[in-house]
Short mmCIF file of C-alpha atoms in Angstrom, two decimals:
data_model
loop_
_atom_site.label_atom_id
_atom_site.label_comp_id
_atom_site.label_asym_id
_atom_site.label_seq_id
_atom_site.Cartn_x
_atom_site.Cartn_y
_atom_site.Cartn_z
CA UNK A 1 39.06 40.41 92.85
CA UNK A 2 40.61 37.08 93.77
CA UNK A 3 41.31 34.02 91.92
CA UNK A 4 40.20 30.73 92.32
CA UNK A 5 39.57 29.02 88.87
CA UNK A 6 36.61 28.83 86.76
CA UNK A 7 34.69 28.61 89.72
CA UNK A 8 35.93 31.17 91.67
CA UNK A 9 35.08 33.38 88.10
CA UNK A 10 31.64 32.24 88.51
CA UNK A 11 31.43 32.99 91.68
CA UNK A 12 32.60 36.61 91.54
CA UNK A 13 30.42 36.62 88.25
CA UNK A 14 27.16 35.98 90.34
CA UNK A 15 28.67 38.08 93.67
CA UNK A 16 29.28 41.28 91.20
CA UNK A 17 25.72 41.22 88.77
CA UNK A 18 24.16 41.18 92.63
CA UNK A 19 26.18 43.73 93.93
CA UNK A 20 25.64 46.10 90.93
CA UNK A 21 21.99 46.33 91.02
CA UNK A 22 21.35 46.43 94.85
CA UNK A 23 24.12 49.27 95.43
CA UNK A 24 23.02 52.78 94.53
CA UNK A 25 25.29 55.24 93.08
CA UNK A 26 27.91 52.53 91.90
CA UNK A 27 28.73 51.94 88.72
CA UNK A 28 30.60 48.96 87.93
CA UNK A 29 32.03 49.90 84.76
CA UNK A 30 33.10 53.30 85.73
CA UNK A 31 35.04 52.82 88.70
CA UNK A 32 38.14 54.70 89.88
CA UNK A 33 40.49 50.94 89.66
CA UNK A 34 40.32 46.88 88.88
CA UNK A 35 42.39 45.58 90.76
CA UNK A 36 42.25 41.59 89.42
CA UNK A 37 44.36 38.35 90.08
CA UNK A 38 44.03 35.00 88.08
CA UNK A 39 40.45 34.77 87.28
CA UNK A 40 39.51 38.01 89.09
CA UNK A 41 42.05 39.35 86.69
CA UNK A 42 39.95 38.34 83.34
CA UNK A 43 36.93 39.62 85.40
CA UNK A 44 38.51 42.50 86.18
CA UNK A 45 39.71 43.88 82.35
CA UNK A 46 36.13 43.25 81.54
CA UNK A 47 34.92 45.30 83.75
CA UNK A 48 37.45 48.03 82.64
CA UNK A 49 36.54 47.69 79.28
CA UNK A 50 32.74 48.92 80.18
CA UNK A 51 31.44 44.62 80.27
CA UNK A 52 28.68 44.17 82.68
CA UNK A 53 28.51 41.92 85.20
CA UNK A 54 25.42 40.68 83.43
CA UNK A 55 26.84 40.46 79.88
CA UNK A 56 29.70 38.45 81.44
CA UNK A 57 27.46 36.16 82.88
CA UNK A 58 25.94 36.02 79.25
CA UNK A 59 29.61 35.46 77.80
CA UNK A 60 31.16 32.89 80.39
CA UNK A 61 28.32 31.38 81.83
CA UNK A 62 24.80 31.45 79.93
CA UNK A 63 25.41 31.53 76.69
CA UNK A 64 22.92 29.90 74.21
CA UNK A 65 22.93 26.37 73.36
CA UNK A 66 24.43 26.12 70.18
CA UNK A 67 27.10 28.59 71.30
CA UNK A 68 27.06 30.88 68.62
CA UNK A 69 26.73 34.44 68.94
CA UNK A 70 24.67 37.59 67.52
CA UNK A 71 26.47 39.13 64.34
CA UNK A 72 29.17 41.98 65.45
CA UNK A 73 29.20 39.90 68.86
CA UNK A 74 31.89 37.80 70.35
CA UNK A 75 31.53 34.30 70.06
CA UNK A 76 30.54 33.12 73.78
CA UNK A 77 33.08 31.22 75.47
CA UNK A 78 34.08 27.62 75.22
CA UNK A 79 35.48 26.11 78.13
CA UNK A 80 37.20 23.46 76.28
CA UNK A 81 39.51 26.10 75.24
CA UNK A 82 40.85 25.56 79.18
CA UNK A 83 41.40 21.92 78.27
CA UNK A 84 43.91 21.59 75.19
CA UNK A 85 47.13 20.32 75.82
CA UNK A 86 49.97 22.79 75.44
CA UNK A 87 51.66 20.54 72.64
CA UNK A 88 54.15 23.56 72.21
CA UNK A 89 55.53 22.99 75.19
CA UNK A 90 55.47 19.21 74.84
CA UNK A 91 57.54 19.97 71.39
CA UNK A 92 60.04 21.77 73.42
CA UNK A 93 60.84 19.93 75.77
CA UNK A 94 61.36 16.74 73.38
CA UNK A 95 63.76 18.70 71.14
CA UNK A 96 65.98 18.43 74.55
CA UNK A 97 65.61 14.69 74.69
CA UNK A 98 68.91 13.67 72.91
CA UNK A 99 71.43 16.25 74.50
CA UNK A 100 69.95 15.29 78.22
CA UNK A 101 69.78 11.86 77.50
CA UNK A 102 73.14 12.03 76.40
CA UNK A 103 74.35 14.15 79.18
CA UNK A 104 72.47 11.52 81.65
CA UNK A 105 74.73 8.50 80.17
CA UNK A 106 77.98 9.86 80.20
CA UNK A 107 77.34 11.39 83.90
CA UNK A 108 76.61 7.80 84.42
CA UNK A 109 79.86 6.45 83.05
CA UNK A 110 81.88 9.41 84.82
CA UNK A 111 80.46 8.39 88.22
CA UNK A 112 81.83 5.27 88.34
CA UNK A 113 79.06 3.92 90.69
CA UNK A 114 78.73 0.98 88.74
CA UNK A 115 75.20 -0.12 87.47
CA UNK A 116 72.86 0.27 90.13
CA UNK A 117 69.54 1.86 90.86
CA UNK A 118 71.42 4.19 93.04
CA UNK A 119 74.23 5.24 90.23
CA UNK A 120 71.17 5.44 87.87
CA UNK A 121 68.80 7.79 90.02
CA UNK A 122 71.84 10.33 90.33
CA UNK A 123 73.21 10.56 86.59
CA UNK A 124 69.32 10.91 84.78
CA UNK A 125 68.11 13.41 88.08
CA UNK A 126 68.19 16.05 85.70
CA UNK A 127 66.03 14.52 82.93
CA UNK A 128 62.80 16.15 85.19
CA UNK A 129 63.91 19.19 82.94
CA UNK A 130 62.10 16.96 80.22
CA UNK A 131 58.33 17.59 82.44
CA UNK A 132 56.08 20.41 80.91
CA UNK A 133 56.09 23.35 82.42
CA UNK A 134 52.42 22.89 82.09
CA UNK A 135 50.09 20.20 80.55
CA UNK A 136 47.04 22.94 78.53
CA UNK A 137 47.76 25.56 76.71
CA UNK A 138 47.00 29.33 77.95
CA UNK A 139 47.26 30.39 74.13
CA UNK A 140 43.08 29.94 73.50
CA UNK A 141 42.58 31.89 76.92
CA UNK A 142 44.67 34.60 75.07
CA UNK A 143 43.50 34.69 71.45
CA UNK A 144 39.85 34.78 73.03
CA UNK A 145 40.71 37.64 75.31
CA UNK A 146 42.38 39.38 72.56
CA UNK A 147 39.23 39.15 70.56
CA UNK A 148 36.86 40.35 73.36
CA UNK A 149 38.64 43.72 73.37
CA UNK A 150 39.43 44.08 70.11
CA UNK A 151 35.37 44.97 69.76
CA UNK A 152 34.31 48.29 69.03
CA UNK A 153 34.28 50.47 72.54
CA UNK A 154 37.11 48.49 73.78
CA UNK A 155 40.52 48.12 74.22
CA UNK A 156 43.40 45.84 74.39
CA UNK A 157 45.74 48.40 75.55
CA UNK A 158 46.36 49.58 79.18
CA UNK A 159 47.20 52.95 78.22
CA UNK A 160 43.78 53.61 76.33
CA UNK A 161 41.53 52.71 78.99
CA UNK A 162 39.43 55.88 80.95
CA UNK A 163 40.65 53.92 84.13
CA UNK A 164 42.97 52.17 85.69
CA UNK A 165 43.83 48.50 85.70
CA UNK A 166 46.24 45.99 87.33
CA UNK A 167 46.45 42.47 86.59
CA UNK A 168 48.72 40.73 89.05
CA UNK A 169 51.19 38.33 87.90
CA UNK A 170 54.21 36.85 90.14
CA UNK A 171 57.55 36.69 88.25
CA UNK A 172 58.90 33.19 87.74
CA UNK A 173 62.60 33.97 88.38
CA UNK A 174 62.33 36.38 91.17
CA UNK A 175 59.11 35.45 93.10
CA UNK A 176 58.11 38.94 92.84
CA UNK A 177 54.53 40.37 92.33
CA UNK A 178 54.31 42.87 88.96
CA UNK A 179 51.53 45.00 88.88
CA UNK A 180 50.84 45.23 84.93
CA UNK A 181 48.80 48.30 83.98
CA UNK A 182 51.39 50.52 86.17
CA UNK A 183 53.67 52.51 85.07
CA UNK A 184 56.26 50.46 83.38
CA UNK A 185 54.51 47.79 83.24
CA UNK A 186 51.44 49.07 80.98
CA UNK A 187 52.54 48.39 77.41
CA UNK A 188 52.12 44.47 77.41
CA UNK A 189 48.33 44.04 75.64
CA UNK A 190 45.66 43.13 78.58
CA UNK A 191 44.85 40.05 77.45
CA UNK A 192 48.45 38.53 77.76
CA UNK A 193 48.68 40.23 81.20
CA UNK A 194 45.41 38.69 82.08
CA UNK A 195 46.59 35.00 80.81
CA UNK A 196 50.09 35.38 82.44
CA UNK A 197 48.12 36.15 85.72
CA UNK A 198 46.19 33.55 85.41
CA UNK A 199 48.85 30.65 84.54
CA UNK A 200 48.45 28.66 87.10
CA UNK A 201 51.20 26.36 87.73
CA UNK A 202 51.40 22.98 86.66
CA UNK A 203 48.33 23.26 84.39
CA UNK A 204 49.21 26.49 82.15
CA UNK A 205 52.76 27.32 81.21
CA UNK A 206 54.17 30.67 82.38
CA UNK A 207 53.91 33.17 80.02
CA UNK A 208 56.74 35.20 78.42
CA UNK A 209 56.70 38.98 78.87
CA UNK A 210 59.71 41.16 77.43
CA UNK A 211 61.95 38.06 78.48
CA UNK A 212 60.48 37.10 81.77
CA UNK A 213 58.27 34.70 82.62
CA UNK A 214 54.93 35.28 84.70
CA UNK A 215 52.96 33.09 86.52
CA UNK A 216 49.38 33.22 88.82
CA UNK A 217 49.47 36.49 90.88
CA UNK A 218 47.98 34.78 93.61
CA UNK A 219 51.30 33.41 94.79
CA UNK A 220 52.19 35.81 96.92
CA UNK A 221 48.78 37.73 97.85
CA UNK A 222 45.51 36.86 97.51
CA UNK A 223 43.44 39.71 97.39
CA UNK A 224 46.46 42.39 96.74
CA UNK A 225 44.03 45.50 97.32
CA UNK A 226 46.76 47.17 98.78
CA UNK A 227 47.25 48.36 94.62
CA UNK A 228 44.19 50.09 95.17
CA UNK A 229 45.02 51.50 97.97
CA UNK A 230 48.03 53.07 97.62
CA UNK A 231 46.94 54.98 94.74
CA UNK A 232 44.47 56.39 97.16
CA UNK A 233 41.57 54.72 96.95
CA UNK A 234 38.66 55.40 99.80
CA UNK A 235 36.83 52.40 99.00
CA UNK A 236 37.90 49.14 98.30
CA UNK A 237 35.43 46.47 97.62
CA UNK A 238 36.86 42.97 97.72
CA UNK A 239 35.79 39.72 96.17
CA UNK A 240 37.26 36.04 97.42
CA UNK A 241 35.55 33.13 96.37
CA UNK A 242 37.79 30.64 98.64
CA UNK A 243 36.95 30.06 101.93
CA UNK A 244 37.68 27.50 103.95
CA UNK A 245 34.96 24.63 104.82
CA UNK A 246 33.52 24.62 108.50
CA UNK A 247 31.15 21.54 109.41
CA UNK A 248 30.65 23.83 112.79
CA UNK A 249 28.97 26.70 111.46
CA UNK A 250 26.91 23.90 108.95
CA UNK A 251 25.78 22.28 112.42
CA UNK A 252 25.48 25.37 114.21
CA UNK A 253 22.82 26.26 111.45
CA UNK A 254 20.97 23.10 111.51
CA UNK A 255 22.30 20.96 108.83
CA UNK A 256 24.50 18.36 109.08
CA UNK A 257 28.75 17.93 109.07
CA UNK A 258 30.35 15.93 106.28
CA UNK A 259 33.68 14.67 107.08
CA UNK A 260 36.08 15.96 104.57
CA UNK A 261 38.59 12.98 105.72
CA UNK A 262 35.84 10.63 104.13
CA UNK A 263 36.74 12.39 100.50
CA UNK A 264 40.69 11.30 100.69
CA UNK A 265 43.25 13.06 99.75
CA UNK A 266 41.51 15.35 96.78
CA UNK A 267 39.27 17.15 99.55
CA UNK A 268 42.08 17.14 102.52
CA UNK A 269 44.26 19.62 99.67
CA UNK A 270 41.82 21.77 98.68
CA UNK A 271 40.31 22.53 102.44
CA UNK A 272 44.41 23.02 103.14
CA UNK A 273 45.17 24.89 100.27
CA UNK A 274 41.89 27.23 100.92
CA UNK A 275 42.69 27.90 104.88
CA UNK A 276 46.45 28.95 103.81
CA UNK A 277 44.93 31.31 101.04
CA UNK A 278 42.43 32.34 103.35
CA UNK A 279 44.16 32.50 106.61
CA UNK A 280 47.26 35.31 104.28
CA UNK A 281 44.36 36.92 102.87
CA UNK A 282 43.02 37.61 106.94
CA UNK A 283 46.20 38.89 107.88
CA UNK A 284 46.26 41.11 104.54
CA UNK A 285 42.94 42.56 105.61
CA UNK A 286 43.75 43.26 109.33
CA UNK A 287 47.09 45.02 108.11
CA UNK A 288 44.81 47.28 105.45
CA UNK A 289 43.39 49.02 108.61
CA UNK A 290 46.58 49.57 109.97
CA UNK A 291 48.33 50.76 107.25
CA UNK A 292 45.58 52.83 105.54
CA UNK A 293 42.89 54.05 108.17
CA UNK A 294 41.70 56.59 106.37
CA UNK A 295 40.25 54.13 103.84
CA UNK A 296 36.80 51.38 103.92
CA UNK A 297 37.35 47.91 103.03
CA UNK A 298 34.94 45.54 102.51
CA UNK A 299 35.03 42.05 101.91
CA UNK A 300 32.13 39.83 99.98
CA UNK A 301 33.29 36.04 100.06
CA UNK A 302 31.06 32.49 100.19
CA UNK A 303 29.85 31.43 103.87
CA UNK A 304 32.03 28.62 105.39
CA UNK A 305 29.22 26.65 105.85
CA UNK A 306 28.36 27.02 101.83
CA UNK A 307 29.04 23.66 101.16
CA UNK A 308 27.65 23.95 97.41
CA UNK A 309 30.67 25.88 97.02
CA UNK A 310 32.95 24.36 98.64
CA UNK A 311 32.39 20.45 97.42
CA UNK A 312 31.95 21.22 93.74
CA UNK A 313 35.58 21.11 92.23
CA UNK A 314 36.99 25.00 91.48
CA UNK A 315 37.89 23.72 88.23
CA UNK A 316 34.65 22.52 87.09
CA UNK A 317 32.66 24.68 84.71
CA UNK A 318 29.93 21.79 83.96
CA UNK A 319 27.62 23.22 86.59
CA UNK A 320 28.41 26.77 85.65
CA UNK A 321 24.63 28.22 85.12
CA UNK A 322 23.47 26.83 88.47
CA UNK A 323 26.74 28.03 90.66
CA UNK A 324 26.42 31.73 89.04
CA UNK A 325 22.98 31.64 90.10
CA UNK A 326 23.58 30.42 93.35
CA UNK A 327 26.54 33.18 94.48
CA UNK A 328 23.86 35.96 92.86
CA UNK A 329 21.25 34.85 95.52
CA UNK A 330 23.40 34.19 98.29
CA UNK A 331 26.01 37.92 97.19
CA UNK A 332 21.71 38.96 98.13
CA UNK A 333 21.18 37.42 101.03
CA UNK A 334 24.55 38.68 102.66
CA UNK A 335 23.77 42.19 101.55
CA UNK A 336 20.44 42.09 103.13
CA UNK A 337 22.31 40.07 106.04
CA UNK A 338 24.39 42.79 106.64
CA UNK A 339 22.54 45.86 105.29
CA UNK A 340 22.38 47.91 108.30
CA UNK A 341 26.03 47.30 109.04
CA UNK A 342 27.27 48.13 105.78
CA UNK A 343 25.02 51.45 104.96
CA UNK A 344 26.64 53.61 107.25
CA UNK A 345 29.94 52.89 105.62
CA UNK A 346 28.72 52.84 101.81
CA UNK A 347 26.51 56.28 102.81
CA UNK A 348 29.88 58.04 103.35
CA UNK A 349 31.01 57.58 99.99
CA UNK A 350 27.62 58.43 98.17
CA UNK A 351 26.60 54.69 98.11
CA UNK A 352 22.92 53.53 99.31
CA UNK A 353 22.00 49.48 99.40
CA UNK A 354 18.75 49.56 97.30
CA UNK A 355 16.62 46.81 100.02
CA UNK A 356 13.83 47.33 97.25
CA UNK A 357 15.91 45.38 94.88
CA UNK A 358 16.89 43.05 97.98
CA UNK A 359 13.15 42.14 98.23
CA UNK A 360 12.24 41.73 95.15
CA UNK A 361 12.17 37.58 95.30
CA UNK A 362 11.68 37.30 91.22
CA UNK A 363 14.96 38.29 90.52
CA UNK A 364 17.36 35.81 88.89
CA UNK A 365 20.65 35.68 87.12
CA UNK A 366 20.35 33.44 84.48
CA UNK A 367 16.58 33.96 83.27
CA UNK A 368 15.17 31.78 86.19
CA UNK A 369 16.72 28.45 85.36
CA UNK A 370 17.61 27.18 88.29
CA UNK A 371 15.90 29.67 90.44
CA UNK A 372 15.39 29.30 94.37
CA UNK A 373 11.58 28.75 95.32
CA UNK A 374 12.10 31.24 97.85
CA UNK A 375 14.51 34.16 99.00
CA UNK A 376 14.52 32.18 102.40
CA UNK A 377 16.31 35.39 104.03
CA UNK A 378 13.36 37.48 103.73
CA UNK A 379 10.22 37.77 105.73
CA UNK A 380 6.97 36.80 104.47
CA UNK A 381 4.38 39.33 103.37
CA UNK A 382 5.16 43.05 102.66
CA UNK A 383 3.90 44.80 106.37
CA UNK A 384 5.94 41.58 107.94
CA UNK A 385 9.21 42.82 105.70
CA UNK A 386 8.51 46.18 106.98
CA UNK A 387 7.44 45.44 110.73
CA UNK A 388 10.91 42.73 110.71
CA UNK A 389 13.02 46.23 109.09
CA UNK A 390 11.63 48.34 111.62
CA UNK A 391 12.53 45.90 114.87
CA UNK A 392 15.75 45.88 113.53
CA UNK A 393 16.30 49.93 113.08
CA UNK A 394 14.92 50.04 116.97
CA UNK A 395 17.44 47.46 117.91
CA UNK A 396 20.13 49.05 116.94
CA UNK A 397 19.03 52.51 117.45
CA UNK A 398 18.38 51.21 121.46
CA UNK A 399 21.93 49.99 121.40
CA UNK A 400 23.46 52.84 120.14
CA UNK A 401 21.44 54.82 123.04
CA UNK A 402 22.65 52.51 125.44
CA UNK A 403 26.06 52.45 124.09
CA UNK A 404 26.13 56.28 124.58
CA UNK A 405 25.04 56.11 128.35
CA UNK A 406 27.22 53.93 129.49
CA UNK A 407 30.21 56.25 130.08
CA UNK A 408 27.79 58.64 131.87
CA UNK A 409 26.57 55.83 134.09
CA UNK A 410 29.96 54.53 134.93
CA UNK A 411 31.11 58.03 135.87
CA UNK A 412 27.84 58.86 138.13
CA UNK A 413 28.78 55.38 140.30
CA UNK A 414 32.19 56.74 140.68
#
């Protein structure tokens, strides 16, 4: 599972309580590995530590009003915790004000470049070392984690889980990824892990592990399922909520192009920042099937032409409740989308799309609030759902047919 900020967690909250109740013979909580970066990587632990998709939702999206929480429960999350200002690190960096500033003036007389701007710039050009390493704190994220699986039936600890996990941090100093959960690196408690994989730069301040500091995973990788796969996983199931935006495929479906230009600067970043994480996680997934045929990967992530998605800001979490119910219907539609494409492959690992669940048009996420009038991907009527399933088994099975003739045709005209 990617990253991608609160709203990439919502997404992949929405795309996985979808995914577990239309795929047969799939259990969530008891897979083989998590493999989990930034927000995927909180996601991810959760899921280790036997959380449903559905009782995250109830945790980090839907939780009551008054936010409190049944007795022997975790308290529900508060995403103000995401928004206090890492006044440690402010404290720090003061305590260095006098030495630099010192420093700065006596470079300044030693430079003999007299008083202007010029001399000035060049003797204080180290005082950035006074700048934050990151303006909110990643301490809350941790405490709360550290809370969540300290409950009974959980775990904090790598070592005690009945699978495997690996958060994905990069290292600060060396620009290396560090799998934590491997070997080595499997004695650091999961919830600091998951917060130094998720300290995103600029905003959270990299975290401190046995003297090194770790920052967002998703520096170097996006998706990094090659974890999974070299410890010989068959079946990789990937989650990215970033995608670029593509006013194309918007027209090409009958709505109409906005012009991300018209946003300024804000929206010209993020649809830059998405097509580089994008286009490196494209070339990740084309080099998977190179360098590990034997294995299936498959890849759930928003349409390009999702502009819900795409125009509502990855770090809001205002709009959580209707976002997570929005990737659970759509996570739907693509698995009835592509149902007949993706059963062959799930069948040969003991995995069968349930359509029944696919039709059922009553199911929500997040108790109906905010539910779709209509599962606009499905045909009317039950014999019209069955007529439309049974066109589509003859169109392929007349394709495969033809598929299968063609080398005997070719070789009869030659």
């Amino acid at each position: 599972m990617a990253g991608g900020g609160p709203l990439g967690a919502i997404y992949e909250v929405g795309a996985l309580a979808a995914l577990a109740e239309s795929l047969h013979g799939l259990d969530f909580n008891r897979l083989d590995a998590y493999v989990g970066v930034s927000a995927g990587g909180i996601l991810g632990a959760g899921l280790a530590n036997g959380i449903t998709p559905r009782e995250m939702c109830h945790l980090f999206i839907d939780a009551p009003a008054d936010g409190r929480a049944p007795d022997g429960e975790v308290q529900p999350f508060d995403p103000s915790m995401l928004m206090r200002p890492a006044f440690g690190e402010y404290w720090e960096r003061l305590k260095r004000v006098p030495p630099l500033a010192v420093e700065a003036l006596w470079r300044y007389v030693r430079s003999g470049r007299g008083h202007g701007p010029a001399g000035m710039l060049g003797a204080a050009e180290h005082l950035v070392q006074l700048l934050p390493a990151g303006l909110f704190s990643n301490e809350p994220l941790r405490a709360y984690l550290a809370r969540l699986f300290a409950a009974p039936g959980r775990t904090d600890d790598f070592r005690k889980l009945g699978t495997r996990l690996y958060l994905i941090a990069t290292d600060l100093d060396s620009g290396k990824a560090v799998a934590f959960g491997a070997a080595g690196h499997d004695a650091v408690p999961i919830s600091v892990a998951a917060t130094a994989s998720s300290a995103l730069p600029g905003l959270f301040p990299p975290v401190e592990i046995a003297g090194r500091h770790y920052v967002d995973g998703a520096l170097k990788r996006t998706l990094h399922a090659s974890v999974a796969l070299q410890g010989g996983a068959d079946l990789v199931i990937c989650l990215n909520p970033l995608v670029p935006y593509d006013d194309s495929a918007v027209i090409a479906a009958g709505g109409r192009g906005r012009r991300l230009i018209d946003g300024g600067l804000p929206l010209v970043a993020l649809q830059t920042v998405r097509a580089v994480i994008h286009s490196r996680m494209e070339i990740g997934m084309r080099q998977y099937g190179d360098d590990f045929p034997h294995a299936d990967v498959v890849l759930f992530e928003p349409n390009r032409a999702d502009a819900e998605m795409f125009f509502t800001n990855m770090f809001s979490y205002s709009n959580r409740r209707r976002l997570s119910e929005h990737a659970y219907q759509k996570t739907r539609a693509e698995l009835w989308r592509r149902r007949h494409e993706l059963a062959p492959v799930l069948a040969r690992h003991g995995i069968a799309i349930d359509v029944a669940a696919l039709r059922d048009t009553s199911r929500t996420l997040v108790g109906g609030r905010g539910r779709p009038a209509r599962a606009a991907w499905l045909p009317f009527g039950t014999i019209t759902a069955q007529l439309a399933d049974t066109l589509d088994d003859l169109g392929r099975l007349l394709g495969h047919l033809d598929a299968r003739r063609a080398p005997a045709a070719r070789a009869a005209r030659a």
